[in-house]
Amino acid sequence: MEAGTAIAIVQLSTKVSSIIWKYYSDVKDAKSSITSLANEIQDFSNVLQEFIELLQRSSKIPVSASLEPTSTQALTDIQTLKDKLKPGTGDKAMKRLGKRALKWPLNKKEVGEWVERFARFKTTLTVALNADQTSLTLNIDDNVNQLKQHQKAIEQDRLLAKLPSAVEASFDSYHRQHQTHCIKDTRVELLQQLQDWGASHDRPIYWLSGMAGTGKSTIARTLAARLKESNTLGGNFFFSRSSGEANNAVKFVGTLAYHFAKALPMLKESICEAFSLHEDVTRQGLREQWRELIVRPLSKVRLSNRPTVNIVVDALDECGSDDDIRRLLQLFVEVKDITTVNLGVFVTSRPEFVISLGFGKIPEIIHKNLDLRDIPPHVVEHDILVLLKREFGRIRLERKLPEWPSEHDLQSLAQRSNCLFIYAVTVCRHVDNIDWNPKERLSEILDSGHTGRGGTAELDSMYMQVLRSSLSDGRDEEEISRLCDRFKRIVGSIVTLFDELSVSALAELLSVTDESVDAALNRLHSVLNIPVDKESPIRLIHPSFHDFLLDRRRCQDERFCADEPLMHGELFGKCMEAMTTTLTRNSCHLSTPGSPPQDVDKKSLDTQLPRHVQYACNYWLDHLAGARDSRAQLALRDDGEVHVFFEKSFLHWLEAMSLMGKMSHTVLMVTKLASMLKLDNSHSLQALVEDARRFILSNRAVIQEAPLQVYASALVFSPLESLMGKLCQSLEMDCDAWSIAFSPNGKYIAAGFINGKIQLSDAATGASYSILEGHSHIVTNMTFLHDGSLASVSRGGTLVIESCREDKSAAEFLLFDTNARKFEILDFGQSDRDNMDEVPLEVAVSPDNVIALGFMDGRIKLYHVVARSFSELGVHSHRVEALAFSPDGSSLVSIGSDQTIRSWDLKKQAQSLIGSVDHSYKLNAVFSPDGKQIVTSRNFLPHIQIWDASLRASEILMESRPADIDMAELSPCGQYLATTCYGKEETLRIHNMMDASEFVLIADCGRVRKMSFSPDGKRLAFASADKTLRLWDSSTWGDGAILGSDLHSVRVLEFSPDGKHLASGNWKGEVRIWSPVTGDLQSMFKHQGGIEGITFSDDGKRIVVVFRSSLVVWDTGTRQSLYHMDHVDHKTCVAVSHDQKNFAYRSIENPVIIYNSERKEQRSISSDYVRALAFSNDDKLLAFCGSHSIELWSMETLQCTEIVHTDWGIDQLAFTADGTCLKTNAGLFQLVQPEVEGVPKSRSAWRRHGEWMMEGTRKMLWLPPDWRTKGMKHHNGVFVLIRERQFRCLQFTQGGPVPGIE
């Protein structure tokens, strides 16, 4: 059936149905027949419609497409029915005769036949459609399955990419593409023997040993390639001393697991599953990695046959740790216990003692050993002769040298090789040098004598000849000496490096030019692989050259022999220099403190952290350990290079290691460093390194996830008393800092130094913004003006004001005019700069930019910025110790070393003596926000004094460490934090968040039930277990007023929004409303059941009280009950609209109930468990928070308009004044705002989300687990985090978190 036919049938069926239903309305005696026929036609039409829709989705519907005869018959029949229903009368006839004349043309029998006919059509079509839909479904299922398989493969590849794999360790990696395999007709018998072993594994371990240069690695590469061709190579790892990731076993198991998953599809799923369950296993020991990623996945595979799989491990002796070598040999033995596959391990190495001893402990039934020295010399010489003939044949053709060399010369070279293939390779490369005559070079080799000893004599002679040939003939001794020094510095460094470096990276590390490196290496192509590309690494042709150059017994020419400890010492110094001069905070410009290292691509990383700096970060400690000379001893002393590095660059180093994905290495490095220290001369350094180790262990996970958290979470939550905590919270200075100041917007930190310079730094990143100069003596004091300018005073008697505003460069200096673009110095007119009486020691700036200066001789001067004039204010009898302006700038407080505190009324030009202090040294002064009090504190002593300027009274409040914090309440203005502590003494403390001071309000308050600040923060209500309700005025914190002393246990304490009422509720159902001003009891309500919650309306005229199982709304004036609801969850939350017409609460079944008191009606919103409710300022929205989200609902339509997701338990909710954010105990959540032209976007919202503090959607500060559980308070960007025995106050600015008090 075609779509056109089906559409025609549907259209005709619609017309017929229309005609039939006309009969239904006008014919009374056939309604059942009409209905029956009309329904059957409609059902038939519906099936056809399904067919049309199916055809639109797919043209492949073979069953339905074969129904062409049926569709033709159906079209004919329905046309016939149409004609029967309109027998020539038409609409005109019906209009002429009238509707009552219309008669149903079919009898019951005919109707039954038509119904049966359309039913058959419908059944036939339905069967066909079901068949085609099933077919399509199967195809869809196939597609879905394919899609799922594809997604599964992508996820598996993602997991595999996370495995720590050493790319350079693979035999077929890009880095090894120039390394040769065994050439044709060489090692024939040996390779066949190894291939036979690889196919059967008569013993699961095969060890091929031999001296350096005997061709072990070439054999291993050739075997690995052949095993790969036969699909029996599972994994391979080629160790290399000169490769940073292949000279150790850190990535050994991860690399093998990656190879297994790629080479053997049947293992891929098992390995990925194991890694997904234990991603941290790669940070564990080799045994755990081996069992989780190799043994267990292999053991889970169930195959009909037992496939043969091989592992090839080359140069095991070049694994840097003997302990790792021993452990790997132990792990190899475990392959005998794997029964699912026939697994074999092929190992090559030199016959080093640790390896020989390890294999000696393995039963011979498990392993077999072949020493290449046991192969008959004539067999090896034959193979070397084959190699020489091929290479010299190539040289002869390229250089056009007929009949050269002779057979005798080649045989002589083969005999001289002493069975070392590397000798033959080095000869060929040396002779092939484009700058020399091949014939002459070969003659020199054949005519030379032996210079070395033992089995490497000929190879040593060959190496020596290469080195001597690199010195051009005809040069004088002085020039040759300089060339040899350059050789030792550059080539000596190459053979000493722990990882390969390119020409440009090596030049940067050694502080020489690229040209110097090129010149030193130009004639050493015989022993070094020197790429044309200066960014590709320099490689040794063979590790035997490394052994030769560092062994004085073999390299007997002192001009070339490198002193390894000396080279390590020099490279350590170069590493230190590279790190300290290059590493900075946020070197790769991550966008947020929570950005992961994956946000930095390799190109950006190599640009911002050049390759030589990356090398220095990874290997500075290894070079220090290898130095073993006086430099190493000096570096490890207190105040030595390492000590200075930890003090200045430790955090930058951790950031760099995280960016490189090497955070796990830092633990090992610092632990190794600790073991190198000697107690007799490094007491301070030992303590610092141990503290650094604890710092890394505590913060490794978060720094690894987000590098910049080393400056955020790691510092904020470091113990303040720890060495690292103190060190890391200090600025990085070239000399001692004497004064420091923050800009008003918190973006800049200014530090004044002994040398007269001022460093301006970015407060968010710590990066140095500018060095400001203008003082010639120590900078004694600094303060920022309110327009952003910086005022600084030096001991030389100068005052400098420097612009730090965003619209001006920080390098622009101004004298009292923030609009001028010039730099001047204000001289106080004294020629004798050493006269200390004329030196301003203290500086304060008023809100209207009047500068107060306090001098050594006790004088106080005012400088008026606008008028550019001085005025004398008054004098203390001795030096001025502290100055502070009141918030409105009308008063100035000063403290002199004469132990007096004076207040100066600037409008009346009058002074008054406020009081005296016992000690004036290091005193600080600050006004309270309302200007009514003056707080003085002394550095290093645990007390403060609060002065009332008008009453001249003082109170000393002693500081003590709190016990376990039981309860905390932050005032709405954010100025005070009230905490209750329990222990031996239950105390109530008040913490002033403005000046980081604290005092005990009640020393023994008993068990605290509830406490609450008034909305304006001026009063604190406090209910204790002794049935007492107290109220304090926060402006004086005097004796609290006792509102009641016979109250039963208070469960709820709540101020009205206007602060005019205070409600208390107890377990007996009694609600009392007090006047916070007079302390009088205004009214009392009572209901059955304990009180769980109280909510006031905005004007305080209505109160909603939640009882154990009910909810009641009262009018506080008439005391009349306005609304009552039973069966209410006792933990419900309540919100009252600002117009007092609606209140919302959560019912016991969880829906949110909205009751309108004006219309006496209620509506409901379906919801999960609701913790808090809030109406918007215009009452158009209702917000409520559940377990994982905040929902906003329109009060008009009762539709959800926005959902804000969160994973933090929110139980406090309110709209900000501008309605753009929701204030919660987890911070601000920004709401979606409509785009309005000309209206700026709303500010970013700080909040807690899971383990992170967020600014909008940006991760900013990671919270350690022990700072997530106890609780948190929030107000306008100030977060108080609480845990056992302490709390920490964090203030968040645009740039990031600023730690407060603890």
Coordinates of N, CA and C in Angstrom, one line a residue, residues 376-386 411 414-419:
P376 N 78.4 -18.7 21.1 CA 79.7 -18.9 20.5 C 80.2 -17.6 19.8
P377 N 81.4 -17.1 20.1 CA 81.9 -15.8 19.5 C 81.8 -15.8 18.0
H378 N 82.1 -16.9 17.4 CA 82.1 -16.9 15.9 C 80.7 -16.6 15.3
V379 N 79.6 -17.1 16.1 CA 78.3 -16.8 15.7 C 78.0 -15.3 15.7
V380 N 78.4 -14.7 16.9 CA 78.1 -13.2 17.0 C 79.0 -12.4 16.0
E381 N 80.2 -12.8 15.8 CA 81.1 -12.1 14.9 C 80.5 -12.2 13.5
H382 N 79.9 -13.3 13.1 CA 79.2 -13.4 11.8 C 78.1 -12.4 11.7
D383 N 77.3 -12.3 12.7 CA 76.2 -11.4 12.7 C 76.7 -9.9 12.6
I384 N 77.7 -9.6 13.4 CA 78.3 -8.3 13.3 C 78.9 -8.0 11.9
L385 N 79.5 -9.0 11.3 CA 80.0 -8.8 10.0 C 78.9 -8.5 9.0
V386 N 77.8 -9.2 9.1 CA 76.6 -8.9 8.3 C 76.2 -7.5 8.4
Q411 N 86.4 -7.7 8.4 CA 86.6 -8.8 9.3 C 87.4 -8.4 10.6
A414 N 85.1 -6.6 12.8 CA 84.2 -7.6 13.5 C 84.9 -8.3 14.7
Q415 N 86.2 -8.5 14.4 CA 87.0 -9.2 15.5 C 87.2 -8.2 16.6
R416 N 87.5 -6.9 16.3 CA 87.7 -5.9 17.3 C 86.5 -5.6 18.1
S417 N 85.3 -5.9 17.6 CA 84.0 -5.6 18.3 C 83.9 -6.3 19.6
N418 N 84.6 -7.4 19.8 CA 84.5 -8.2 21.0 C 83.1 -8.6 21.3
C419 N 82.3 -8.9 20.3 CA 80.9 -9.4 20.4 C 80.0 -8.3 20.8

